[in-house]
mmCIF file of C-alpha atoms in Angstrom:
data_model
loop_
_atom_site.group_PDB
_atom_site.id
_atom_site.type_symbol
_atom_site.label_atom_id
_atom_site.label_comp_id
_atom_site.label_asym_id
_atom_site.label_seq_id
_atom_site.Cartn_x
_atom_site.Cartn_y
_atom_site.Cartn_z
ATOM 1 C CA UNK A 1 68.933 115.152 62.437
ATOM 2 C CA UNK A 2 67.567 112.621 64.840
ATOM 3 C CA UNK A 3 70.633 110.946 65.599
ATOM 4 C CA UNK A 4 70.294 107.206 67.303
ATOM 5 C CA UNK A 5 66.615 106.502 67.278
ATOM 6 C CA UNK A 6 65.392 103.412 69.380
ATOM 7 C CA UNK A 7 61.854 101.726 69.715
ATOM 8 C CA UNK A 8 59.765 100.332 71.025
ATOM 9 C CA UNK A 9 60.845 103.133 74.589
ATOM 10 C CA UNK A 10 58.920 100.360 77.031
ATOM 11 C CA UNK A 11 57.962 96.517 76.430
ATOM 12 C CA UNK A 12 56.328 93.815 78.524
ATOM 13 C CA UNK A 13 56.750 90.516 77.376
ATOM 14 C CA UNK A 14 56.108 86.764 78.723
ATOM 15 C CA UNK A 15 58.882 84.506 79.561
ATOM 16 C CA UNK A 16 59.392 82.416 76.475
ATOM 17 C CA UNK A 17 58.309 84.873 74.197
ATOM 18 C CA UNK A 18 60.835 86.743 71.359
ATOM 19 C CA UNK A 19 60.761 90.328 70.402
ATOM 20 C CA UNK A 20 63.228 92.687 68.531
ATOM 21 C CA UNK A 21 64.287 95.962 69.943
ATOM 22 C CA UNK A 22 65.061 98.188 67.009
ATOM 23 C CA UNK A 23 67.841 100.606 66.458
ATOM 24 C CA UNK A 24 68.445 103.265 63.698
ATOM 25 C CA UNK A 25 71.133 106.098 63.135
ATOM 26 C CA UNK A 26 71.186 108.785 60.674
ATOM 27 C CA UNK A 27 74.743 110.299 61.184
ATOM 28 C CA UNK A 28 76.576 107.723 58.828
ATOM 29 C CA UNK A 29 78.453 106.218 61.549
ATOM 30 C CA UNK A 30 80.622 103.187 60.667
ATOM 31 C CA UNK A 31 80.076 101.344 64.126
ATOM 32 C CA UNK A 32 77.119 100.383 66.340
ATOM 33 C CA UNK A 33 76.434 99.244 70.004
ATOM 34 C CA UNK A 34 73.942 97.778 71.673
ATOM 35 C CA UNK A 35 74.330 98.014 76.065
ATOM 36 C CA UNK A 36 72.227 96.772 78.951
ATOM 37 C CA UNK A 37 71.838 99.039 81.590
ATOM 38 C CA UNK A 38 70.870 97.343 85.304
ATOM 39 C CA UNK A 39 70.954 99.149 88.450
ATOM 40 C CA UNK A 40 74.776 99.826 89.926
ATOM 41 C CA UNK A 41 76.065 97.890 87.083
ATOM 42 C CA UNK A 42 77.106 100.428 84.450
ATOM 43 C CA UNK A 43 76.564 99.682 81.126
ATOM 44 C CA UNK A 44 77.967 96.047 79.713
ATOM 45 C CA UNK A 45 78.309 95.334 76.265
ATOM 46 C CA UNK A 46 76.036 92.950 74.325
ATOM 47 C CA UNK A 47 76.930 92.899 70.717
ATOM 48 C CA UNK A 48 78.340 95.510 68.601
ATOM 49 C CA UNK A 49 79.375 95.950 64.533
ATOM 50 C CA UNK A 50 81.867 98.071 63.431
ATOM 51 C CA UNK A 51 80.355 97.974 59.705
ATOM 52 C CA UNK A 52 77.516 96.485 57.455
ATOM 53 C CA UNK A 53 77.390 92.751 57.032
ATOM 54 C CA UNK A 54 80.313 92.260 60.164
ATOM 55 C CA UNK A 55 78.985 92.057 63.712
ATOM 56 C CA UNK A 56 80.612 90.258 66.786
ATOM 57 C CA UNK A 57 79.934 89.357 70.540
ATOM 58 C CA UNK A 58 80.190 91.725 73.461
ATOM 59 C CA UNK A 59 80.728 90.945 77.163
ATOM 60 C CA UNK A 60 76.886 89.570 77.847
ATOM 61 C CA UNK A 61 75.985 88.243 74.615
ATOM 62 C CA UNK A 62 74.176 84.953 75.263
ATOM 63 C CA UNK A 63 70.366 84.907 74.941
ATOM 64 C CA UNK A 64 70.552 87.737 71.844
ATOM 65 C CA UNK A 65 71.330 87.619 68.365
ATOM 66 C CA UNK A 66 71.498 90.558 66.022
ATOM 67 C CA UNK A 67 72.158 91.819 62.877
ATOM 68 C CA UNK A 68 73.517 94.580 60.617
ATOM 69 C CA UNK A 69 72.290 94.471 57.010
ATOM 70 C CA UNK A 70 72.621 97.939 56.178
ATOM 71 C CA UNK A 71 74.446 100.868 57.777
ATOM 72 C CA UNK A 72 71.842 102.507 59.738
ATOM 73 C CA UNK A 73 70.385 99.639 61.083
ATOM 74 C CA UNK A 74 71.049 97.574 64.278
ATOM 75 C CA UNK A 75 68.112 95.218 65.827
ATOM 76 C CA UNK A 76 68.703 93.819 68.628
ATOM 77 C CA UNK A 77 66.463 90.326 68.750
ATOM 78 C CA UNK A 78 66.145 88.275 72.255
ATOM 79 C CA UNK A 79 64.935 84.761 71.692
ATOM 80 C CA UNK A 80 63.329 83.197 74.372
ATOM 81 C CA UNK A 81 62.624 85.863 76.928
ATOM 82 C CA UNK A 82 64.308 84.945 80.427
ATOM 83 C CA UNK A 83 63.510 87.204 83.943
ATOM 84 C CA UNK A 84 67.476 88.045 83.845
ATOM 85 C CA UNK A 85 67.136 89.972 80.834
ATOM 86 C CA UNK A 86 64.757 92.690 82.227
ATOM 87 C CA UNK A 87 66.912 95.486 82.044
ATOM 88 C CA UNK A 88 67.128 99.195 80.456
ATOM 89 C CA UNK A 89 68.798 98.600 76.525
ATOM 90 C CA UNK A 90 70.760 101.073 74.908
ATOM 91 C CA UNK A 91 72.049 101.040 71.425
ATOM 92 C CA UNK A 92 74.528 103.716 70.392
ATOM 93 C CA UNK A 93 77.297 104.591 67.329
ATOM 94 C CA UNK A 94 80.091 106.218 67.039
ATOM 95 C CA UNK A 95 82.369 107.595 63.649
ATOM 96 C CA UNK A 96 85.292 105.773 64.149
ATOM 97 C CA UNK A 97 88.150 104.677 66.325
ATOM 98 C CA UNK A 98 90.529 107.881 66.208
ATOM 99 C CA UNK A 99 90.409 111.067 68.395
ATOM 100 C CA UNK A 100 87.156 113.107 67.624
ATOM 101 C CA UNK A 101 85.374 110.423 65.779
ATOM 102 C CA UNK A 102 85.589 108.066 68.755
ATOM 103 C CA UNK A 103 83.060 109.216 70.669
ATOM 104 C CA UNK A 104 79.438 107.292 71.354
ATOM 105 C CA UNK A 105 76.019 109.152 70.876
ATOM 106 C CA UNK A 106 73.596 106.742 72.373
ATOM 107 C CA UNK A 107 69.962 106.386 71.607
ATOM 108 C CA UNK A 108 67.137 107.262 74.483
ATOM 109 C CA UNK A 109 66.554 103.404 75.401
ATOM 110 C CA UNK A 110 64.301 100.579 75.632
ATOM 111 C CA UNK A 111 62.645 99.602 79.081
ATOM 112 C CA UNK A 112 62.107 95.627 78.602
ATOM 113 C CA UNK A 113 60.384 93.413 81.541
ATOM 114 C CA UNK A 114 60.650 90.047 81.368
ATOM 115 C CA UNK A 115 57.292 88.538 83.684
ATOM 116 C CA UNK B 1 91.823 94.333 79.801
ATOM 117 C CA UNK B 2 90.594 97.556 81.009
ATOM 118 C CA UNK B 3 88.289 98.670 84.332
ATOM 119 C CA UNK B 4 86.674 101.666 85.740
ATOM 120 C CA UNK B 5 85.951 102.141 89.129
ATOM 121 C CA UNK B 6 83.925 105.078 90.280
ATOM 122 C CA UNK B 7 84.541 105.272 94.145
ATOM 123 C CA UNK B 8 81.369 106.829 95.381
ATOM 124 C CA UNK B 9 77.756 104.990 94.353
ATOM 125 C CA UNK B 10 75.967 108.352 95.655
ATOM 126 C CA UNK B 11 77.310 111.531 96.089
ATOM 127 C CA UNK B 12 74.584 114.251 98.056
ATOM 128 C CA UNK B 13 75.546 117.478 98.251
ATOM 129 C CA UNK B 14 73.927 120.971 98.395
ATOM 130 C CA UNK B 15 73.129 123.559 95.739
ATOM 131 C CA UNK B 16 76.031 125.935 95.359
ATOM 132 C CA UNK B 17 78.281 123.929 96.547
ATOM 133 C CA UNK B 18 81.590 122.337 94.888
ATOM 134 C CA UNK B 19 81.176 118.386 93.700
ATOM 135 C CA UNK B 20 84.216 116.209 92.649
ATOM 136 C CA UNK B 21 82.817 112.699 91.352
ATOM 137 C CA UNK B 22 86.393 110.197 91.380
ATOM 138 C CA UNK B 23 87.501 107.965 88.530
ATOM 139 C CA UNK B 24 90.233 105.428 88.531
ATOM 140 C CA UNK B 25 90.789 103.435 85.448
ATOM 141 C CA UNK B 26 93.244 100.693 84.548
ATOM 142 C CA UNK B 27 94.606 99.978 81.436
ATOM 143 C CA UNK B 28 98.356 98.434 79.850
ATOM 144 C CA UNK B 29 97.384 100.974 77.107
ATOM 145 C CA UNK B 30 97.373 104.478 76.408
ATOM 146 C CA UNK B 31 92.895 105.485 76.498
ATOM 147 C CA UNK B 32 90.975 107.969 75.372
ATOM 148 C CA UNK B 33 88.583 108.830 78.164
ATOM 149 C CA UNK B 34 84.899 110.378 78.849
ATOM 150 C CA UNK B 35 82.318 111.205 81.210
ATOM 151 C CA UNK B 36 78.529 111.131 80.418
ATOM 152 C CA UNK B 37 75.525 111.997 82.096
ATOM 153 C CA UNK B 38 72.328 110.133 82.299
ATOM 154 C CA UNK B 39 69.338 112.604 83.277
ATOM 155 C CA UNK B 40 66.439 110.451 84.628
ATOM 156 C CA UNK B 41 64.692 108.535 82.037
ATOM 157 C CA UNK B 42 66.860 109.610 79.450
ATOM 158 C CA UNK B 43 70.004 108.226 77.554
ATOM 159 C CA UNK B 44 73.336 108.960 78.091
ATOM 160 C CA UNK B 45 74.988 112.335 77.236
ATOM 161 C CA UNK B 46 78.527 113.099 76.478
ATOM 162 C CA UNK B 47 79.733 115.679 78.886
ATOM 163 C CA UNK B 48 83.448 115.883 78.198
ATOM 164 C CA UNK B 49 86.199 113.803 76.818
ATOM 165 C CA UNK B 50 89.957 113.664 77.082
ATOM 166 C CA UNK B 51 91.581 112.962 73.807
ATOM 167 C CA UNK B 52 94.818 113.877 73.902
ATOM 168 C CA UNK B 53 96.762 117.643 74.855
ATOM 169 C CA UNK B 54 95.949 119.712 77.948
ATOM 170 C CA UNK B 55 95.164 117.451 81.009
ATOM 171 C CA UNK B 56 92.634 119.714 82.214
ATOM 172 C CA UNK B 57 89.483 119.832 79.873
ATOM 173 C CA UNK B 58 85.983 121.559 79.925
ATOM 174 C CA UNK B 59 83.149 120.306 79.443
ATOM 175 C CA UNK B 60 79.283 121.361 78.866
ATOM 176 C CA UNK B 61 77.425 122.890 82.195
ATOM 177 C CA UNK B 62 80.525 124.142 83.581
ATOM 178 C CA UNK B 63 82.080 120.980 84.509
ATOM 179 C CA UNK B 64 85.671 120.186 83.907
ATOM 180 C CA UNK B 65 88.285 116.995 84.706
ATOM 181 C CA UNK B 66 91.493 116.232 84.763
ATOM 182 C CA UNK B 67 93.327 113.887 83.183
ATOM 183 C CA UNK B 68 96.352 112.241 85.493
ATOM 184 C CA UNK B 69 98.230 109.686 84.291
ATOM 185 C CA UNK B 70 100.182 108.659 87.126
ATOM 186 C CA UNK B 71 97.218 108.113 89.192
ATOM 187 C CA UNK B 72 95.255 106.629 86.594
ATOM 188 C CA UNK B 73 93.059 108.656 87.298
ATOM 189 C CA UNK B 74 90.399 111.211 85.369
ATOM 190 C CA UNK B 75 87.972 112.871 88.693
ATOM 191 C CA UNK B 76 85.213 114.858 87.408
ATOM 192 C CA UNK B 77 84.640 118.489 89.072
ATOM 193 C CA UNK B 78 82.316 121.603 89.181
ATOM 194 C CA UNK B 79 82.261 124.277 91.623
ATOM 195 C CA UNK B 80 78.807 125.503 92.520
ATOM 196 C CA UNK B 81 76.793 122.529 91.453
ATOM 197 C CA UNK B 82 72.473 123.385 90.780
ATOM 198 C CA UNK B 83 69.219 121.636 90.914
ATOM 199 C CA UNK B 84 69.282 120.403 87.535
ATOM 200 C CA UNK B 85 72.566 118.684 88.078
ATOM 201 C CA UNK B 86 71.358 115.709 89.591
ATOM 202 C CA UNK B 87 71.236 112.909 87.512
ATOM 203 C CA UNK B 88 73.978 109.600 87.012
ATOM 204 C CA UNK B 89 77.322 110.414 86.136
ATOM 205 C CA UNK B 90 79.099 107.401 84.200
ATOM 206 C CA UNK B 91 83.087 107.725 83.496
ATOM 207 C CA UNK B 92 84.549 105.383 80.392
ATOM 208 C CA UNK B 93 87.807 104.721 78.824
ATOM 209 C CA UNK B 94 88.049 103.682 75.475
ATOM 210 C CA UNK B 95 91.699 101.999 74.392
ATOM 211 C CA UNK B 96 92.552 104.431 71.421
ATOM 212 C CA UNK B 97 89.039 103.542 69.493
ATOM 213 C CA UNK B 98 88.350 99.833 70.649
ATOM 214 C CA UNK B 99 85.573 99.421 72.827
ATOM 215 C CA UNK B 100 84.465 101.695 75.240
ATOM 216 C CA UNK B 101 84.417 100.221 78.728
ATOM 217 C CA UNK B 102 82.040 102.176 81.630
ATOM 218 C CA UNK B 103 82.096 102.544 85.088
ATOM 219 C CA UNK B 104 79.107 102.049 87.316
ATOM 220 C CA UNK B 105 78.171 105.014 87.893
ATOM 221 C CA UNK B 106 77.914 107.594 90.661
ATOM 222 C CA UNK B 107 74.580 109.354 91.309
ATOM 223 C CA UNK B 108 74.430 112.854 91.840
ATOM 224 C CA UNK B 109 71.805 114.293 94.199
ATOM 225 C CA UNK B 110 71.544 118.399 94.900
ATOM 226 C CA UNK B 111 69.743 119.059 97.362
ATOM 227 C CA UNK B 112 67.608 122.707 98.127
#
């Protein structure tokens, strides 16, 4: 059971350039996240889907796009690589919305610098 | 609209002794809330939750919180901390199952 699985872990990339940081669960969950993590900032929202076929906008969306064609998977695609969106990504899932099932397991991350 | 504030950015304090990391959350609704830990390098980790029942709850590594609703508040406590405690603590509230909303952290340092 590998739970949230997210690659590539670290990625360089030009300013300008695209690149899609992918996201997979294996635990059946119904809804999935995807954070950025910068320093002293906590963790804001980006984009999240709480099925296949329906996502929707987070607190930071702008400058990503992303898409949920099947229930395990949740790319994460940044057009147009800025500085500002170096940062540490996390995707994560969760069951559902009630009591036990409403609780995130989160993948190990994605380093991304923007140059 | 919810919020988190954890009071303390950094929080040094030596091995064996007692650590209480503070939470204080607002909400107009009733929340479900959490702590995680972030280990260096790694992703986030659920440590305990507060769901609903007893105020006080347990978590993995011998921590525990309590929930208090008149304070709004949910601290996070262990009493002899170690070594391998050191790492980011985040606290979260989730609005019974929409979308979680995290705190900025406090980071935990034991020292020798």
């Amino acid at each position: 059971n590998a739970g949230v699985t997210q690659t590539p872990k670290f990625r360089i990339l030009k300013i300008g350039q695209s690149m899609t940081l992918q996201c997979a669960q294996d635990m059946n969950h119904n809804y999935m996240y995807w954070y950025r993590q910068d320093p002293g900032m906590g963790l804001k929202l980006i984009y999240y889907s709480v099925g296949a076929g329906i996502t929707d906008k987070g607190e930071v969306p702008n400058g990503y796009n992303v898409s949920r064609s099947t229930t395990e998977d949740f790319p994460l695609r940044l057009e147009l690589a800025a500085p500002s969106q170096t940062s540490v990504y996390f995707c994560a899932s969760k069951l559902g919305q009630i009591s036990g099932a409403n609780v995130l397991t989160f993948g190990a991350g994605s380093r991304l610098t923007v140059l | 609209a919810q919020s988190v504030t954890q009071l303390d950015s950094q929080v040094p304090v030596f091995e064996e002794a007692p650590v209480e990391l503070r939470c204080n959350y607002s909400s107009s609704v009733s929340v479900y809330l959490f702590w995680y830990v972030q280990y260096p390098n790694q992703g986030l980790q659920l440590l305990l939750k507060y769901l609903s029942g007893s105020t006080l709850v347990k978590g993995i590594n011998g921590f525990e919180a309590e929930f208090n609703k008149s304070q709004t508040s949910f601290h996070l406590r262990k009493p002899s901390v170690h070594i391998s405690d050191t790492a980011e603590y985040f606290c979260a509230v989730s609005p019974y199952g929409q979308n979680f909303v995290f705190g900025p952290g406090t980071r935990l340092s034991v020292l020798p």
